[in-house]
Structures are given as C-alpha cells and as structure tokens.
Amino acid sequence: MDHIVVLTIDFGDDGVVVAATRTEQCQVHSLTLIRQRSDTDRTRSPAEVIFDGIDQVTVASARLSNVLAPPDDLVLTHPQHWTPAQVQTLHEGADAAGFPDSRVHVHPKPFIAAPRS
C-alpha cells in the first residue's frame, strides 16, 4: 500500500467537523475538504454525514494521486454524554456506508479537566 487515508468525523452538539489525513512515505498531508464544518449537519442522519465525508475524502485523495479510492479507516467521535443509542447511530451509519467494524473507530471526545486552583 502506497498510502493510508483516515477520515475523522467529530459529531458534536453544536455541529459536525470533518477532517482527513493521508500518510505517504512517513509524511502526513491534511486533505482539503469542501465542507469541513456545518451546523446544518445536525439535521442530517449520521449515515448521510458519513457518506458525504467519504465522498469528499475520496475526491481529495484522488487529487493527490489520480486514483479514486475510499478512506482506509473511519474515525468517528462524539460527546461523552451521548447515550448508547446515540453512539449506535454512528455504527449504523458507518455500516450503511459499507465500512466493516474492523475499519471503524468510534470514540468519545476527550474531556478536558480544568486546572486545580
């Protein structure tokens, strides 16, 4: 494999942030996406957001290598307070997009603690 492409979608209460990186020969490139952040994504299902992200990262990666290929891994993050049912919608969206569980990584966003005084 010449490169690895990772799509990261950060689901939050205030919208969705999509980012992608491509690692090639020990160099990491940030891929330029058309829509990186959208408050309207709150009204779209996780499957729709994931499909859109996959389309965007596939095109962005193709611009670099002239090869149209989907991302190798999918990283989905969510607020820590999400219920198991909400987290399950991310798994279902990834499954609907054709990603096997072995290539999908779903994690809560890290909680940043305030410094002690």
PDB file of C-alpha atoms in Angstrom:
ATOM      1  CA  MET A   1       0.000   0.000   0.000  1.00  0.00           C
ATOM      2  CA  ASP A   2       1.422   3.383  -1.015  1.00  0.00           C
ATOM      3  CA  HIS A   3      -0.590   5.486   1.412  1.00  0.00           C
ATOM      4  CA  ILE A   4      -3.167   5.420   4.189  1.00  0.00           C
ATOM      5  CA  VAL A   5      -6.162   7.759   4.244  1.00  0.00           C
ATOM      6  CA  VAL A   6      -8.054   8.355   7.501  1.00  0.00           C
ATOM      7  CA  LEU A   7     -11.360  10.211   7.655  1.00  0.00           C
ATOM      8  CA  THR A   8     -12.261  11.706  11.049  1.00  0.00           C
ATOM      9  CA  ILE A   9     -15.791  12.932  11.719  1.00  0.00           C
ATOM     10  CA  ASP A  10     -16.369  14.729  15.015  1.00  0.00           C
ATOM     11  CA  PHE A  11     -20.067  14.667  15.913  1.00  0.00           C
ATOM     12  CA  GLY A  12     -20.891  17.337  18.479  1.00  0.00           C
ATOM     13  CA  ASP A  13     -23.885  19.004  20.000  1.00  0.00           C
ATOM     14  CA  ASP A  14     -23.157  22.184  18.030  1.00  0.00           C
ATOM     15  CA  GLY A  15     -22.441  20.617  14.631  1.00  0.00           C
ATOM     16  CA  VAL A  16     -20.104  18.273  12.809  1.00  0.00           C
ATOM     17  CA  VAL A  17     -16.430  18.705  11.930  1.00  0.00           C
ATOM     18  CA  VAL A  18     -14.917  16.589   9.145  1.00  0.00           C
ATOM     19  CA  ALA A  19     -11.161  16.202   8.639  1.00  0.00           C
ATOM     20  CA  ALA A  20      -8.964  13.860   6.643  1.00  0.00           C
ATOM     21  CA  THR A  21      -5.301  12.962   6.532  1.00  0.00           C
ATOM     22  CA  ARG A  22      -3.230  10.969   4.108  1.00  0.00           C
ATOM     23  CA  THR A  23       0.026   9.370   5.234  1.00  0.00           C
ATOM     24  CA  GLU A  24       2.511   8.594   2.500  1.00  0.00           C
ATOM     25  CA  GLN A  25       6.185   7.714   2.890  1.00  0.00           C
ATOM     26  CA  CYS A  26       6.231   8.896   6.535  1.00  0.00           C
ATOM     27  CA  GLN A  27       4.658  12.254   5.628  1.00  0.00           C
ATOM     28  CA  VAL A  28       1.197  13.288   6.789  1.00  0.00           C
ATOM     29  CA  HIS A  29      -0.857  15.509   4.491  1.00  0.00           C
ATOM     30  CA  SER A  30      -4.046  17.265   5.536  1.00  0.00           C
ATOM     31  CA  LEU A  31      -6.638  16.816   2.791  1.00  0.00           C
ATOM     32  CA  THR A  32      -8.702  19.816   1.759  1.00  0.00           C
ATOM     33  CA  LEU A  33     -12.417  19.094   2.010  1.00  0.00           C
ATOM     34  CA  ILE A  34     -15.243  21.157   0.543  1.00  0.00           C
ATOM     35  CA  ARG A  35     -17.378  21.183   3.697  1.00  0.00           C
ATOM     36  CA  GLN A  36     -15.375  20.803   6.887  1.00  0.00           C
ATOM     37  CA  ARG A  37     -17.882  22.169   9.380  1.00  0.00           C
ATOM     38  CA  SER A  38     -21.614  22.556   9.174  1.00  0.00           C
ATOM     39  CA  ASP A  39     -24.250  23.374  11.740  1.00  0.00           C
ATOM     40  CA  THR A  40     -26.868  22.019   9.309  1.00  0.00           C
ATOM     41  CA  ASP A  41     -25.333  18.554   9.697  1.00  0.00           C
ATOM     42  CA  ARG A  42     -27.228  18.325  12.994  1.00  0.00           C
ATOM     43  CA  THR A  43     -30.400  17.753  10.961  1.00  0.00           C
ATOM     44  CA  ARG A  44     -28.815  15.046   8.790  1.00  0.00           C
ATOM     45  CA  SER A  45     -28.509  11.442   9.867  1.00  0.00           C
ATOM     46  CA  PRO A  46     -25.053  10.127  10.781  1.00  0.00           C
ATOM     47  CA  ALA A  47     -25.221   7.907   7.677  1.00  0.00           C
ATOM     48  CA  GLU A  48     -25.735  10.960   5.434  1.00  0.00           C
ATOM     49  CA  VAL A  49     -22.845  12.819   7.075  1.00  0.00           C
ATOM     50  CA  ILE A  50     -20.573   9.761   6.785  1.00  0.00           C
ATOM     51  CA  PHE A  51     -21.464   9.214   3.106  1.00  0.00           C
ATOM     52  CA  ASP A  52     -20.738  12.894   2.387  1.00  0.00           C
ATOM     53  CA  GLY A  53     -17.407  12.707   4.223  1.00  0.00           C
ATOM     54  CA  ILE A  54     -16.385   9.557   2.362  1.00  0.00           C
ATOM     55  CA  ASP A  55     -17.216  11.185  -0.973  1.00  0.00           C
ATOM     56  CA  GLN A  56     -15.207  14.272  -0.095  1.00  0.00           C
ATOM     57  CA  VAL A  57     -12.125  12.434   1.161  1.00  0.00           C
ATOM     58  CA  THR A  58     -12.157  10.099  -1.838  1.00  0.00           C
ATOM     59  CA  VAL A  59     -12.079  13.058  -4.208  1.00  0.00           C
ATOM     60  CA  ALA A  60      -9.471  14.939  -2.139  1.00  0.00           C
ATOM     61  CA  SER A  61      -7.166  11.916  -2.055  1.00  0.00           C
ATOM     62  CA  ALA A  62      -7.658  11.352  -5.778  1.00  0.00           C
ATOM     63  CA  ARG A  63      -6.438  14.889  -6.437  1.00  0.00           C
ATOM     64  CA  LEU A  64      -3.083  13.916  -4.898  1.00  0.00           C
ATOM     65  CA  SER A  65      -2.617  10.553  -6.586  1.00  0.00           C
ATOM     66  CA  ASN A  66      -5.025  10.470  -9.527  1.00  0.00           C
ATOM     67  CA  VAL A  67      -6.553   7.312  -8.028  1.00  0.00           C
ATOM     68  CA  LEU A  68     -10.142   7.239  -6.782  1.00  0.00           C
ATOM     69  CA  ALA A  69     -10.225   5.178  -3.558  1.00  0.00           C
ATOM     70  CA  PRO A  70     -12.243   5.448  -0.329  1.00  0.00           C
ATOM     71  CA  PRO A  71     -10.524   6.095   3.033  1.00  0.00           C
ATOM     72  CA  ASP A  72      -8.779   3.185   4.723  1.00  0.00           C
ATOM     73  CA  ASP A  73     -10.114   3.933   8.197  1.00  0.00           C
ATOM     74  CA  LEU A  74     -13.029   5.877   9.600  1.00  0.00           C
ATOM     75  CA  VAL A  75     -12.726   7.652  12.979  1.00  0.00           C
ATOM     76  CA  LEU A  76     -15.960   8.951  14.499  1.00  0.00           C
ATOM     77  CA  THR A  77     -16.006  10.979  17.714  1.00  0.00           C
ATOM     78  CA  HIS A  78     -18.950  12.056  19.841  1.00  0.00           C
ATOM     79  CA  PRO A  79     -19.607  13.972  23.082  1.00  0.00           C
ATOM     80  CA  GLN A  80     -19.003  11.899  26.202  1.00  0.00           C
ATOM     81  CA  HIS A  81     -22.574  12.391  27.407  1.00  0.00           C
ATOM     82  CA  TRP A  82     -24.116  10.639  24.392  1.00  0.00           C
ATOM     83  CA  THR A  83     -26.289   7.643  25.206  1.00  0.00           C
ATOM     84  CA  PRO A  84     -25.503   4.165  23.855  1.00  0.00           C
ATOM     85  CA  ALA A  85     -28.420   4.600  21.415  1.00  0.00           C
ATOM     86  CA  GLN A  86     -26.878   7.792  20.012  1.00  0.00           C
ATOM     87  CA  VAL A  87     -23.482   6.107  19.653  1.00  0.00           C
ATOM     88  CA  GLN A  88     -25.171   3.164  17.923  1.00  0.00           C
ATOM     89  CA  THR A  89     -26.397   5.533  15.176  1.00  0.00           C
ATOM     90  CA  LEU A  90     -22.740   6.199  14.314  1.00  0.00           C
ATOM     91  CA  HIS A  91     -22.043   2.464  13.996  1.00  0.00           C
ATOM     92  CA  GLU A  92     -25.159   2.052  11.863  1.00  0.00           C
ATOM     93  CA  GLY A  93     -24.150   4.970   9.648  1.00  0.00           C
ATOM     94  CA  ALA A  94     -20.689   3.509   9.093  1.00  0.00           C
ATOM     95  CA  ASP A  95     -22.220   0.121   8.325  1.00  0.00           C
ATOM     96  CA  ALA A  96     -24.634   1.706   5.839  1.00  0.00           C
ATOM     97  CA  ALA A  97     -21.641   3.393   4.193  1.00  0.00           C
ATOM     98  CA  GLY A  98     -20.016  -0.017   3.706  1.00  0.00           C
ATOM     99  CA  PHE A  99     -17.325   0.166   6.378  1.00  0.00           C
ATOM    100  CA  PRO A 100     -16.679  -3.062   8.289  1.00  0.00           C
ATOM    101  CA  ASP A 101     -16.337  -2.762  12.070  1.00  0.00           C
ATOM    102  CA  SER A 102     -12.622  -3.558  11.823  1.00  0.00           C
ATOM    103  CA  ARG A 103     -12.059  -0.250   9.986  1.00  0.00           C
ATOM    104  CA  VAL A 104     -14.353   1.928  12.120  1.00  0.00           C
ATOM    105  CA  HIS A 105     -13.170   3.552  15.342  1.00  0.00           C
ATOM    106  CA  VAL A 106     -15.826   5.276  17.487  1.00  0.00           C
ATOM    107  CA  HIS A 107     -14.599   7.244  20.494  1.00  0.00           C
ATOM    108  CA  PRO A 108     -15.937   9.827  22.928  1.00  0.00           C
ATOM    109  CA  LYS A 109     -14.215  13.198  22.706  1.00  0.00           C
ATOM    110  CA  PRO A 110     -11.644  13.601  25.460  1.00  0.00           C
ATOM    111  CA  PHE A 111     -12.806  15.562  28.461  1.00  0.00           C
ATOM    112  CA  ILE A 112     -10.510  18.454  29.320  1.00  0.00           C
ATOM    113  CA  ALA A 113     -10.295  18.986  33.031  1.00  0.00           C
ATOM    114  CA  ALA A 114      -9.948  22.449  34.472  1.00  0.00           C
ATOM    115  CA  PRO A 115      -6.680  23.069  36.306  1.00  0.00           C
ATOM    116  CA  ARG A 116      -6.811  22.811  40.066  1.00  0.00           C
ATOM    117  CA  SER A 117      -6.545  26.036  41.981  1.00  0.00           C
TER     118      SER A 117
END
